[in-house]
Short mmCIF file of C-alpha atoms and ligand atoms in Angstrom, two decimals:
data_model
loop_
_atom_site.label_atom_id
_atom_site.label_comp_id
_atom_site.label_asym_id
_atom_site.label_seq_id
_atom_site.Cartn_x
_atom_site.Cartn_y
_atom_site.Cartn_z
CA MET T 1 22.51 -85.85 -112.49
CA ILE T 2 24.53 -88.50 -110.65
CA LYS T 3 27.33 -90.04 -112.70
CA PHE T 4 29.09 -92.17 -110.11
CA CYS T 5 27.91 -94.31 -107.22
CA PRO T 6 28.38 -92.61 -103.81
CA GLN T 7 28.85 -96.13 -102.25
CA CYS T 8 31.56 -97.67 -104.47
CA GLY T 9 32.46 -95.03 -107.08
CA GLY T 10 31.19 -97.24 -109.90
CA LYS T 11 29.42 -95.80 -112.94
CA ALA T 12 25.77 -94.99 -112.33
CA GLU T 13 23.09 -95.06 -114.98
CA TYR T 14 19.45 -93.94 -114.89
CA ILE T 15 16.97 -96.79 -115.07
CA VAL T 16 13.51 -97.44 -113.58
CA PRO T 17 14.08 -100.10 -110.86
CA GLU T 18 11.59 -102.91 -110.68
CA GLY T 19 8.47 -101.84 -108.77
CA ASP T 20 9.38 -98.15 -109.10
CA HIS T 21 7.90 -95.57 -111.45
CA ASN T 22 10.74 -93.04 -111.86
CA PRO T 23 14.22 -93.37 -113.30
CA ARG T 24 16.87 -93.55 -110.54
CA ALA T 25 20.63 -93.47 -110.51
CA VAL T 26 21.55 -97.14 -110.21
CA CYS T 27 25.13 -98.33 -109.79
CA THR T 28 26.27 -100.62 -112.59
CA GLN T 29 28.70 -102.36 -110.17
CA CYS T 30 27.07 -102.69 -106.70
CA HIS T 31 23.49 -101.94 -107.82
CA HIS T 32 23.05 -99.29 -105.12
CA ILE T 33 20.08 -97.05 -105.89
CA GLU T 34 20.71 -93.36 -105.14
CA TYR T 35 17.41 -91.55 -104.60
CA GLU T 36 17.24 -87.83 -105.31
CA ASN T 37 14.60 -85.83 -103.40
CA PRO T 38 13.68 -82.16 -102.91
CA ARG T 39 15.68 -79.98 -100.57
CA LEU T 40 14.12 -77.92 -97.82
CA ILE T 41 14.88 -74.27 -97.36
CA VAL T 42 13.94 -72.85 -93.94
CA GLY T 43 13.83 -69.22 -92.75
CA THR T 44 12.01 -66.55 -90.84
CA LEU T 45 10.02 -63.43 -91.40
CA PRO T 46 11.21 -61.26 -88.46
CA VAL T 47 8.75 -58.55 -87.41
CA TRP T 48 9.46 -55.43 -85.38
CA GLN T 49 6.40 -53.29 -84.61
CA ASP T 50 4.77 -52.65 -88.04
CA LYS T 51 7.91 -53.53 -90.01
CA VAL T 52 9.52 -56.63 -91.48
CA LEU T 53 13.21 -57.37 -91.72
CA LEU T 54 14.72 -58.01 -95.16
CA CYS T 55 18.27 -58.83 -96.17
CA LYS T 56 20.02 -57.76 -99.42
CA ARG T 57 21.71 -60.74 -100.97
CA GLY T 58 25.47 -60.56 -101.22
CA ILE T 59 25.69 -63.86 -103.08
CA GLU T 60 24.24 -65.50 -106.16
CA PRO T 61 21.62 -66.34 -107.16
CA GLN T 62 19.75 -63.04 -107.11
CA HIS T 63 22.74 -60.96 -105.91
CA GLY T 64 21.63 -57.51 -104.87
CA MET T 65 17.97 -58.47 -104.45
CA TRP T 66 16.05 -58.51 -101.12
CA THR T 67 15.06 -61.66 -99.27
CA LEU T 68 14.13 -63.09 -95.94
CA PRO T 69 16.88 -64.77 -93.83
CA GLY T 70 16.87 -68.48 -94.70
CA GLY T 71 18.82 -71.32 -96.25
CA PHE T 72 19.23 -75.05 -96.63
CA MET T 73 18.16 -77.18 -93.67
CA GLU T 74 20.94 -79.36 -92.25
CA ASN T 75 20.72 -83.01 -91.34
CA GLY T 76 20.10 -83.53 -87.64
CA GLU T 77 18.06 -80.39 -86.98
CA SER T 78 14.37 -79.52 -86.84
CA THR T 79 12.83 -77.00 -89.19
CA ILE T 80 12.65 -74.42 -86.35
CA GLU T 81 16.28 -75.06 -85.43
CA GLY T 82 17.25 -74.59 -89.05
CA ALA T 83 15.23 -71.41 -89.43
CA LEU T 84 16.85 -69.97 -86.24
CA ARG T 85 20.33 -70.98 -87.32
CA GLU T 86 19.92 -69.46 -90.79
CA THR T 87 18.47 -66.28 -89.37
CA ALA T 88 21.44 -65.95 -86.98
CA GLU T 89 23.97 -66.78 -89.71
CA GLU T 90 22.56 -64.38 -92.29
CA SER T 91 21.51 -61.46 -90.11
CA HIS T 92 22.47 -61.93 -86.43
CA ALA T 93 18.93 -60.66 -85.72
CA PRO T 94 17.61 -61.99 -82.37
CA VAL T 95 14.22 -63.67 -82.99
CA THR T 96 11.75 -65.58 -80.85
CA ASN T 97 8.17 -66.96 -80.89
CA LEU T 98 8.40 -68.79 -84.22
CA ARG T 99 5.07 -69.71 -85.91
CA LEU T 100 4.88 -71.53 -89.21
CA LEU T 101 3.65 -69.11 -91.88
CA SER T 102 4.40 -70.56 -95.31
CA CYS T 103 5.15 -73.91 -96.88
CA LEU T 104 5.71 -73.53 -100.59
CA SER T 105 6.60 -76.21 -103.04
CA LEU T 106 8.85 -75.31 -105.98
CA PRO T 107 8.80 -78.41 -108.22
CA PHE T 108 10.68 -76.64 -111.02
CA CYS T 109 13.82 -76.57 -108.86
CA ASN T 110 13.05 -79.47 -106.54
CA GLN T 111 12.83 -77.41 -103.39
CA VAL T 112 10.35 -76.65 -100.56
CA HIS T 113 10.59 -73.20 -98.95
CA THR T 114 9.18 -72.82 -95.49
CA PHE T 115 9.14 -69.60 -93.40
CA TYR T 116 8.28 -68.95 -89.79
CA LEU T 117 6.78 -65.70 -88.58
CA ALA T 118 9.07 -64.49 -85.78
CA ASP T 119 9.23 -61.58 -83.30
CA LEU T 120 12.39 -59.52 -83.42
CA ILE T 121 13.45 -59.22 -79.76
CA GLU T 122 15.25 -55.94 -80.45
CA PRO T 123 15.95 -54.08 -83.72
CA THR T 124 19.56 -55.13 -84.00
CA TRP T 125 21.41 -57.04 -86.70
CA GLN T 126 24.79 -57.35 -88.44
CA THR T 127 25.52 -57.63 -92.09
CA THR T 128 27.35 -60.76 -93.31
CA PRO T 129 28.93 -61.84 -96.59
CA GLU T 130 25.52 -63.36 -97.41
CA SER T 131 23.60 -60.20 -96.50
CA THR T 132 25.34 -56.97 -97.40
CA GLU T 133 22.48 -54.76 -96.20
CA ILE T 134 19.73 -55.41 -93.66
CA ALA T 135 16.76 -53.14 -92.99
CA LEU T 136 13.25 -52.89 -91.62
CA PHE T 137 10.47 -52.08 -94.06
CA SER T 138 6.87 -51.09 -93.52
CA GLU T 139 4.38 -52.61 -95.92
CA GLN T 140 4.34 -49.61 -98.30
CA ASP T 141 8.14 -49.47 -98.41
CA VAL T 142 8.81 -53.10 -99.28
CA PRO T 143 10.84 -53.12 -102.52
CA TRP T 144 8.44 -55.46 -104.31
CA HIS T 145 10.30 -55.28 -107.61
CA GLU T 146 13.59 -56.24 -105.97
CA ILE T 147 12.42 -59.32 -104.09
CA ALA T 148 14.78 -62.19 -104.81
CA PHE T 149 12.39 -65.13 -104.87
CA ARG T 150 8.71 -65.65 -105.60
CA SER T 151 8.36 -67.75 -102.38
CA VAL T 152 9.58 -64.77 -100.38
CA GLU T 153 7.16 -62.44 -102.20
CA TRP T 154 4.23 -64.79 -101.53
CA THR T 155 5.25 -65.21 -97.87
CA LEU T 156 5.39 -61.39 -97.37
CA LYS T 157 2.11 -60.78 -99.17
CA HIS T 158 0.45 -63.54 -97.15
CA TYR T 159 1.76 -61.98 -93.94
CA PHE T 160 0.46 -58.54 -94.78
CA SER T 161 -2.92 -59.94 -95.81
CA CYS T 162 -3.20 -61.90 -92.53
CA ARG T 163 -2.18 -58.87 -90.54
CA ALA T 164 -4.86 -56.73 -92.21
CA LYS T 165 -7.48 -59.27 -91.12
CA ASN T 166 -5.81 -59.95 -87.81
CA GLU T 167 -6.21 -63.61 -88.63
CA PHE T 168 -3.07 -65.64 -89.20
CA SER T 169 -2.95 -68.83 -91.21
CA LEU T 170 -0.50 -71.04 -93.04
CA ILE T 171 -0.05 -70.54 -96.78
CA ASP T 172 0.55 -73.94 -98.49
CA LYS T 173 0.90 -73.53 -102.24
CA THR T 174 2.95 -74.50 -105.29
CA VAL T 175 5.12 -71.97 -107.06
CA THR T 176 5.02 -73.10 -110.66
CA LYS T 177 7.54 -70.80 -112.25
CA PRO T 178 10.80 -69.11 -111.23
CA ASN T 179 10.91 -65.32 -111.24
CA TRP T 180 14.35 -65.02 -112.73
ZN1 ZN P 1 28.11 -98.84 -106.42
#
């Protein structure tokens, strides 16, 4: 909810501008329209031999749950650059050979989560304030009941299903409900 205009600081109110179909934050002083759009989360699924790398979250939301390294894409970078940056920031794990694996819409929280399958160059990493524990898991050891986000669960399940068939594809679906 935007209360003030980012251009002039004037009071904003939500109205449907002429020719539009959704309410927008419109400045009552300079009439600037501030559009609000989904945010993109980018990350990787790093693989080493038959194992996947997961990070235990040291921050909210979902503190203490396991996730893939990822985070908000920054202006001025590509999705691959963002995924590499977030992987480095959250795990310091060296990854290469990124291939798009999942593109999941989360309309309930206005986000899109996208993950790249990546090869771990060597099984090294460092914990960070964001990731208090990092480990490799084989499919049967994945802590499925402690996965932080449904998009991460779907991405992992899709990966293991592709691997079983030795046929990799992109999963493009909509997550309709949060899991917390
Ligand atoms: Zn204004």
